[in-house]
CSV table of C-alpha atoms and ligand atoms in Angstrom, one decimal:
chain,number,residue,atom,x,y,z
A,9,UNK,CA,-80.6,-177.2,93.0
A,10,UNK,CA,-79.1,-180.7,93.7
A,11,UNK,CA,-77.3,-180.2,96.9
A,12,UNK,CA,-75.3,-183.5,98.3
A,13,UNK,CA,-77.6,-184.0,100.1
A,14,UNK,CA,-79.6,-185.2,97.6
A,15,UNK,CA,-76.7,-187.1,96.1
A,16,UNK,CA,-76.6,-188.5,99.6
A,17,UNK,CA,-79.9,-189.7,99.1
A,18,UNK,CA,-79.8,-190.9,96.4
A,19,UNK,CA,-77.4,-193.6,97.1
A,20,UNK,CA,-79.8,-194.6,100.5
A,21,UNK,CA,-82.6,-195.2,98.4
A,22,UNK,CA,-80.8,-197.2,96.5
A,23,UNK,CA,-79.2,-198.9,98.4
A,24,UNK,CA,-82.7,-199.9,99.5
A,25,UNK,CA,-84.4,-200.2,96.5
A,26,UNK,CA,-81.6,-202.9,96.0
A,27,UNK,CA,-82.0,-204.8,99.7
A,28,UNK,CA,-85.6,-204.8,98.8
A,29,UNK,CA,-84.6,-206.4,94.7
A,30,UNK,CA,-81.8,-208.5,95.8
A,31,UNK,CA,-83.9,-212.0,95.4
A,32,UNK,CA,-85.1,-210.4,92.3
A,33,UNK,CA,-82.4,-209.3,91.3
A,34,UNK,CA,-80.3,-213.1,91.5
A,35,UNK,CA,-83.2,-214.8,90.2
A,36,UNK,CA,-82.6,-213.0,86.9
A,37,UNK,CA,-79.5,-213.4,86.6
A,38,UNK,CA,-79.3,-216.4,87.5
A,39,UNK,CA,-81.1,-218.2,83.9
A,40,UNK,CA,-78.6,-216.3,81.9
A,41,UNK,CA,-75.7,-215.3,84.5
A,42,UNK,CA,-74.1,-217.0,87.9
A,43,UNK,CA,-76.4,-215.2,90.2
A,44,UNK,CA,-74.4,-213.0,91.7
A,45,UNK,CA,-76.0,-209.6,90.6
A,46,UNK,CA,-78.8,-209.4,94.0
A,47,UNK,CA,-75.7,-209.9,96.2
A,48,UNK,CA,-72.8,-208.2,94.5
A,49,UNK,CA,-75.2,-205.2,94.2
A,50,UNK,CA,-76.2,-205.5,98.0
A,51,UNK,CA,-72.7,-205.8,99.5
A,52,UNK,CA,-71.5,-202.9,96.8
A,53,UNK,CA,-74.2,-199.9,98.2
A,54,UNK,CA,-74.5,-201.1,101.6
A,55,UNK,CA,-70.6,-200.4,101.6
A,56,UNK,CA,-71.7,-197.5,99.9
A,57,UNK,CA,-74.2,-196.3,102.3
A,58,UNK,CA,-71.3,-196.5,105.6
A,59,UNK,CA,-68.7,-194.9,103.2
A,60,UNK,CA,-70.8,-192.0,102.5
A,61,UNK,CA,-71.8,-191.9,106.9
A,62,UNK,CA,-68.4,-192.1,107.8
A,63,UNK,CA,-66.6,-189.6,105.7
A,64,UNK,CA,-69.5,-187.3,104.6
A,65,UNK,CA,-68.1,-185.9,101.9
A,66,UNK,CA,-70.1,-182.5,101.3
A,67,UNK,CA,-70.2,-181.7,97.3
A,68,UNK,CA,-72.3,-183.6,94.8
A,69,UNK,CA,-69.4,-184.5,93.2
A,70,UNK,CA,-67.5,-185.3,95.6
A,71,UNK,CA,-70.6,-188.3,96.7
A,72,UNK,CA,-70.9,-189.8,93.3
A,73,UNK,CA,-66.9,-190.9,93.0
A,74,UNK,CA,-66.7,-191.9,96.5
A,75,UNK,CA,-70.1,-194.2,96.3
A,76,UNK,CA,-68.0,-195.5,92.6
A,77,UNK,CA,-65.1,-195.6,94.4
A,78,UNK,CA,-67.2,-197.6,97.3
A,79,UNK,CA,-68.5,-199.7,94.6
A,80,UNK,CA,-65.5,-200.6,92.9
A,81,UNK,CA,-63.3,-201.5,95.8
A,82,UNK,CA,-66.4,-204.3,96.8
A,83,UNK,CA,-68.0,-205.6,94.0
A,84,UNK,CA,-66.5,-208.7,92.7
A,85,UNK,CA,-68.9,-208.7,89.3
A,86,UNK,CA,-68.3,-207.2,86.0
A,87,UNK,CA,-71.3,-204.5,87.5
A,88,UNK,CA,-69.2,-203.6,90.1
A,89,UNK,CA,-66.5,-201.1,87.7
A,90,UNK,CA,-69.3,-200.9,85.3
A,91,UNK,CA,-71.7,-198.8,88.7
A,92,UNK,CA,-68.5,-197.5,90.4
A,93,UNK,CA,-67.4,-195.8,86.4
A,94,UNK,CA,-70.4,-194.5,86.2
A,95,UNK,CA,-71.2,-193.1,89.5
A,96,UNK,CA,-67.7,-191.5,89.6
A,97,UNK,CA,-67.3,-190.3,86.5
A,98,UNK,CA,-71.1,-189.0,86.8
A,99,UNK,CA,-69.1,-187.0,89.8
A,100,UNK,CA,-66.0,-186.3,87.9
A,101,UNK,CA,-68.0,-184.7,86.0
A,102,UNK,CA,-69.9,-181.9,88.6
A,103,UNK,CA,-66.7,-181.3,89.5
A,104,UNK,CA,-66.4,-179.2,93.5
A,105,UNK,CA,-70.0,-177.4,93.1
A,106,UNK,CA,-71.6,-177.0,96.3
A,107,UNK,CA,-74.8,-177.6,94.2
A,108,UNK,CA,-75.7,-178.2,90.4
A,109,UNK,CA,-79.2,-177.8,88.4
A,110,UNK,CA,-80.3,-180.8,87.1
A,111,UNK,CA,-79.4,-180.2,83.4
A,112,UNK,CA,-75.7,-179.7,84.6
A,113,UNK,CA,-76.8,-183.4,86.7
A,114,UNK,CA,-79.1,-184.4,83.4
A,115,UNK,CA,-75.1,-183.8,81.1
A,116,UNK,CA,-73.2,-185.4,83.9
A,117,UNK,CA,-74.7,-188.4,84.1
A,118,UNK,CA,-74.8,-188.8,80.3
A,119,UNK,CA,-71.1,-188.6,80.4
A,120,UNK,CA,-70.7,-191.0,83.5
A,121,UNK,CA,-72.5,-193.7,81.1
A,122,UNK,CA,-70.5,-192.5,78.2
A,123,UNK,CA,-68.0,-193.8,80.6
A,124,UNK,CA,-69.4,-197.1,81.2
A,125,UNK,CA,-69.7,-197.9,77.6
A,126,UNK,CA,-65.8,-196.6,76.7
A,127,UNK,CA,-65.6,-199.6,79.5
A,128,UNK,CA,-67.6,-202.5,78.6
A,129,UNK,CA,-67.7,-201.1,75.1
A,130,UNK,CA,-71.5,-201.4,75.2
A,131,UNK,CA,-74.0,-199.8,73.3
A,132,UNK,CA,-78.2,-199.3,73.0
A,133,UNK,CA,-79.5,-202.9,72.0
A,134,UNK,CA,-76.9,-205.0,73.6
A,135,UNK,CA,-78.9,-205.8,76.6
A,136,UNK,CA,-76.7,-204.6,79.9
A,137,UNK,CA,-77.5,-202.0,82.1
A,138,UNK,CA,-77.0,-199.5,78.9
A,139,UNK,CA,-80.2,-200.0,77.6
A,140,UNK,CA,-81.7,-198.4,81.4
A,141,UNK,CA,-79.8,-196.1,81.2
A,142,UNK,CA,-79.7,-194.2,77.9
A,143,UNK,CA,-83.3,-193.8,77.5
A,144,UNK,CA,-83.2,-193.0,81.3
A,145,UNK,CA,-81.1,-190.0,80.7
A,146,UNK,CA,-82.5,-189.2,77.5
A,147,UNK,CA,-86.1,-188.8,80.0
A,148,UNK,CA,-84.3,-186.9,82.6
A,149,UNK,CA,-85.1,-183.3,81.0
A,150,UNK,CA,-89.0,-183.7,81.0
A,151,UNK,CA,-88.5,-185.1,84.8
A,152,UNK,CA,-87.6,-187.7,87.1
A,153,UNK,CA,-90.9,-189.6,86.4
A,154,UNK,CA,-90.3,-189.5,83.6
A,155,UNK,CA,-86.9,-191.3,83.6
A,156,UNK,CA,-87.7,-193.5,86.0
A,157,UNK,CA,-90.2,-195.1,83.4
A,158,UNK,CA,-88.1,-195.2,80.8
A,159,UNK,CA,-86.0,-196.9,82.1
A,160,UNK,CA,-88.1,-199.5,84.0
A,161,UNK,CA,-89.5,-199.8,80.1
A,162,UNK,CA,-85.9,-200.0,78.2
A,163,UNK,CA,-85.2,-203.5,81.4
A,164,UNK,CA,-88.4,-204.7,79.7
A,165,UNK,CA,-87.1,-204.2,76.8
A,166,UNK,CA,-84.1,-206.1,76.7
A,167,UNK,CA,-86.2,-209.5,76.9
A,168,UNK,CA,-86.2,-210.2,73.5
A,169,UNK,CA,-83.1,-209.3,73.1
A,170,UNK,CA,-80.0,-211.1,72.5
A,171,UNK,CA,-77.3,-210.3,75.2
A,172,UNK,CA,-74.5,-209.2,73.0
A,173,UNK,CA,-72.1,-208.2,76.4
A,174,UNK,CA,-71.4,-209.2,80.0
A,175,UNK,CA,-71.4,-213.5,81.0
A,176,UNK,CA,-75.2,-213.4,79.8
A,177,UNK,CA,-73.4,-213.6,75.8
A,178,UNK,CA,-71.9,-216.8,76.4
A,179,UNK,CA,-75.7,-218.3,75.3
A,180,UNK,CA,-75.7,-216.5,72.5
A,181,UNK,CA,-79.8,-217.5,71.3
A,182,UNK,CA,-80.6,-218.3,74.5
A,183,UNK,CA,-79.8,-215.9,76.2
A,184,UNK,CA,-83.5,-214.3,74.2
A,185,UNK,CA,-86.5,-214.0,76.5
A,186,UNK,CA,-84.9,-213.3,79.5
A,187,UNK,CA,-84.7,-209.4,80.8
A,188,UNK,CA,-81.2,-208.3,81.7
A,189,UNK,CA,-81.0,-207.6,85.1
A,190,UNK,CA,-77.9,-205.3,85.6
A,191,UNK,CA,-80.6,-203.2,83.4
A,192,UNK,CA,-83.3,-204.2,86.3
A,193,UNK,CA,-81.1,-203.4,89.0
A,194,UNK,CA,-80.4,-199.5,86.7
A,195,UNK,CA,-83.8,-199.3,87.1
A,196,UNK,CA,-83.9,-198.8,90.2
A,197,UNK,CA,-81.3,-196.7,90.1
A,198,UNK,CA,-83.6,-194.8,88.6
A,199,UNK,CA,-87.1,-194.5,90.2
A,200,UNK,CA,-84.1,-193.9,93.6
A,201,UNK,CA,-83.3,-190.4,92.1
A,202,UNK,CA,-87.5,-189.5,93.3
A,203,UNK,CA,-87.4,-191.2,95.9
A,204,UNK,CA,-84.3,-188.3,96.8
A,205,UNK,CA,-86.6,-185.7,95.1
A,206,UNK,CA,-89.3,-186.8,97.9
A,207,UNK,CA,-91.9,-187.2,95.0
B,330,ADP,P1,-71.4,-210.6,86.3
B,330,ADP,O1,-71.4,-210.5,84.7
B,330,ADP,O2,-70.2,-210.3,86.9
B,330,ADP,O3,-71.1,-211.8,87.8
B,330,ADP,P2,-73.2,-209.3,87.5
B,330,ADP,O4,-73.6,-210.3,87.9
B,330,ADP,O5,-73.1,-208.1,89.1
B,330,ADP,O6,-71.6,-209.2,87.3
B,330,ADP,O7,-73.7,-208.1,86.6
B,330,ADP,C1,-74.1,-208.2,85.6
B,330,ADP,C2,-74.7,-206.9,84.3
B,330,ADP,O8,-73.9,-206.8,84.2
B,330,ADP,C3,-75.7,-207.8,83.5
B,330,ADP,O9,-76.9,-208.2,83.7
B,330,ADP,C4,-75.3,-206.4,82.7
B,330,ADP,O10,-76.5,-205.3,82.4
B,330,ADP,C5,-74.3,-206.3,83.4
B,330,ADP,N1,-72.7,-206.3,81.9
B,330,ADP,C6,-72.1,-207.1,81.7
B,330,ADP,N2,-71.2,-206.8,81.1
B,330,ADP,C7,-71.1,-205.9,80.8
B,330,ADP,C8,-70.8,-204.4,79.4
B,330,ADP,N3,-69.6,-205.0,79.2
B,330,ADP,N4,-71.3,-204.0,79.6
B,330,ADP,C9,-73.0,-202.8,80.5
B,330,ADP,N5,-73.2,-203.6,81.3
B,330,ADP,C10,-72.4,-204.4,81.3
B,331,MG,MG1,-73.5,-212.6,87.9
């Protein structure tokens, strides 16, 4: 079972890995965007960790809804509302249970990803965060490790794709040949599940 502490650890591990990888995320956002993806997420997840420490929500759903709200209010770029929606809607789908099963979490995450697609209009193959998140949630039924691998492969697989959504889409065919920064950060988010699980 996954409790509020698990989800708190998930957010803390994500913040740490975003800190470690911020320069790389920003470098990926430089040829096809505006070179702020690393700093956007660093600011956002630092604020998430701080607010979780201060408010100490005590259910999985409350942890993720608070984290999502914090991302929306601290990240100005497209990724703030998108990641914010992902976490808020995943959290909302978890309801007010004190503990959830991995299967319930998988279903909730799928609801959150669907909400991101509804908000941003992206579908798989558009070279966005969706290309890491959808394969990850499909693999989550197997294990956190399988989800991590699927997300990383999904992020790499955005390289030959033309971006169809977000700032990178303004470049048209010139976006081909660049790995999407948001898919790359989504792979970090999914990989942090393993750390939260202590695996
Ligand atoms: P901005 O583009 O506003 O500078 P960021 O650089 O923080 O915001 O985030 C860019 C990332 O957001 C992209 O790499 C992509 O993965 C994701 N993204 C942008 N627009 C969309 C969208 N409509 N749907 C899904 N993901 C998107
Ligand atoms: Mg950007």
